[in-house]
CSV table of C-alpha atoms in Angstrom, one decimal:
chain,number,residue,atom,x,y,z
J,1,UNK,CA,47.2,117.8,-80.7
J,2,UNK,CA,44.8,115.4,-79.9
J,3,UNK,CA,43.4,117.1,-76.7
J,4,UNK,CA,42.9,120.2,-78.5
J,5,UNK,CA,41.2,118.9,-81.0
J,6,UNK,CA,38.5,117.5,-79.0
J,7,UNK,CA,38.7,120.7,-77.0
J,8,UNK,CA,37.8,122.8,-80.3
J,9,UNK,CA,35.2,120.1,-81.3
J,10,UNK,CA,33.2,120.9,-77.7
J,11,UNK,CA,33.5,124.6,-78.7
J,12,UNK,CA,32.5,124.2,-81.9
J,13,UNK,CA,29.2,122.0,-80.8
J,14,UNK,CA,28.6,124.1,-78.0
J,15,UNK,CA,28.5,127.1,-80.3
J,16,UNK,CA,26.5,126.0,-83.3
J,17,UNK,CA,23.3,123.6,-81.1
J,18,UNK,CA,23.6,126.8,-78.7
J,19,UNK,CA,24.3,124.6,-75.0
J,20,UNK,CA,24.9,128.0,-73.5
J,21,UNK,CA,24.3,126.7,-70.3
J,22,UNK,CA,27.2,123.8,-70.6
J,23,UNK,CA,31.5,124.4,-70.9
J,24,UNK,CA,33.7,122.5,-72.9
J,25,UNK,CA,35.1,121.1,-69.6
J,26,UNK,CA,31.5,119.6,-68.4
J,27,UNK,CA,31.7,117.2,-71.7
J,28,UNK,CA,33.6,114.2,-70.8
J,29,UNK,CA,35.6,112.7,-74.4
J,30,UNK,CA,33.6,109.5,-73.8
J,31,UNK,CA,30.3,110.7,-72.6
J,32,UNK,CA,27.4,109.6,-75.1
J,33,UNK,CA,26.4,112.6,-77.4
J,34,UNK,CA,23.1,111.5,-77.8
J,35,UNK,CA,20.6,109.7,-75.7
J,36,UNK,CA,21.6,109.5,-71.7
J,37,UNK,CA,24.7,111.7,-72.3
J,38,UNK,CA,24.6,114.8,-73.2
J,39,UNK,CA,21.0,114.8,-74.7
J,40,UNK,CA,21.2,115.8,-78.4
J,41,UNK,CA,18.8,114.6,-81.3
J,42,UNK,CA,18.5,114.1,-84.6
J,43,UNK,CA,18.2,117.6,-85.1
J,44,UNK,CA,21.5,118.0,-83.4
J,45,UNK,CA,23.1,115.2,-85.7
J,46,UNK,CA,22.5,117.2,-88.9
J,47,UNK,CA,23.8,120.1,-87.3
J,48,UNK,CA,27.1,118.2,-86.8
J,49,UNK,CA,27.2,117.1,-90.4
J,50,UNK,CA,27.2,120.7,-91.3
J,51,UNK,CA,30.2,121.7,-88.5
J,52,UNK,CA,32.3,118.5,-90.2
J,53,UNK,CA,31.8,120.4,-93.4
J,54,UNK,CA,32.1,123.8,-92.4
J,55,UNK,CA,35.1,123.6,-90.4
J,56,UNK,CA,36.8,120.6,-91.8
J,57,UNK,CA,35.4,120.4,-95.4
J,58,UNK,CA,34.9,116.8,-94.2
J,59,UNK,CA,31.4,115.1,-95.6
J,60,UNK,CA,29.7,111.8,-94.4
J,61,UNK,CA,30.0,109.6,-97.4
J,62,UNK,CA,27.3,106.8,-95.7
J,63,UNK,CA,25.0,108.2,-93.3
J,64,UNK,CA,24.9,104.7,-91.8
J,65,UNK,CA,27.9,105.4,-90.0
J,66,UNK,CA,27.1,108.8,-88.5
J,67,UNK,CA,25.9,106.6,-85.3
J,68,UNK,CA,29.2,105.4,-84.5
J,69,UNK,CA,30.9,108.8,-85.8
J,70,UNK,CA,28.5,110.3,-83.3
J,71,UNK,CA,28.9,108.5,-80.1
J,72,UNK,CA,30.9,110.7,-78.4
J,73,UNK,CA,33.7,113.7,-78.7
J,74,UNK,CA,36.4,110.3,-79.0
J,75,UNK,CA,35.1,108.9,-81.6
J,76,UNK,CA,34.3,112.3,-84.0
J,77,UNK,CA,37.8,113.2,-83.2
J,78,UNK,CA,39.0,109.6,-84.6
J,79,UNK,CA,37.2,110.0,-87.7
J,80,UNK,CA,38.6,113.6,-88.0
J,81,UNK,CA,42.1,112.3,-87.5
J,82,UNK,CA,41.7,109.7,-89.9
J,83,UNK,CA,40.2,111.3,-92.7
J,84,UNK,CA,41.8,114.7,-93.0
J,85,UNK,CA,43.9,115.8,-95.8
């Protein structure tokens, strides 16, 4: 369960920021999202707000903790776990 959620979580981010040129199998679960790791921006940040709500009707209540959220496939996958119905 877990594995394929963070497998459908690449694909989902792969789709909607449009990394054609990357596979769900080149994103390690720990690898930093933005920065060093795999490169994505604030730009890309809002983007994943709007696949947490679109797929998972899942909204950010503080924006403060979108960092953390953020950090890699791991830890969205946490918060997923945790806080769907």
């Amino acid at each position: 369960m877990k594995n394929e959620l963070r497998k459908e979580l690449k694909e989902h981010l792969i789709a909607q920021l449009n990394l054609t040129d990357i596979s769900p199998d080149e994103i390690g679960n720990d690898q930093p999202l933005f920065g060093e790791g795999l490169g994505l921006d604030s730009i890309d940040a809002l983007e994943i707000i709007v696949i947490l709500d679109n797929e998972y009707g899942l909204t950010l209540k503080n924006p403060e903790e979108g960092k953390d959220i953020f950090h890699s496939i791991n830890t969205l996958a946490d918060f997923l776990e945790k806080n769907k119905s």
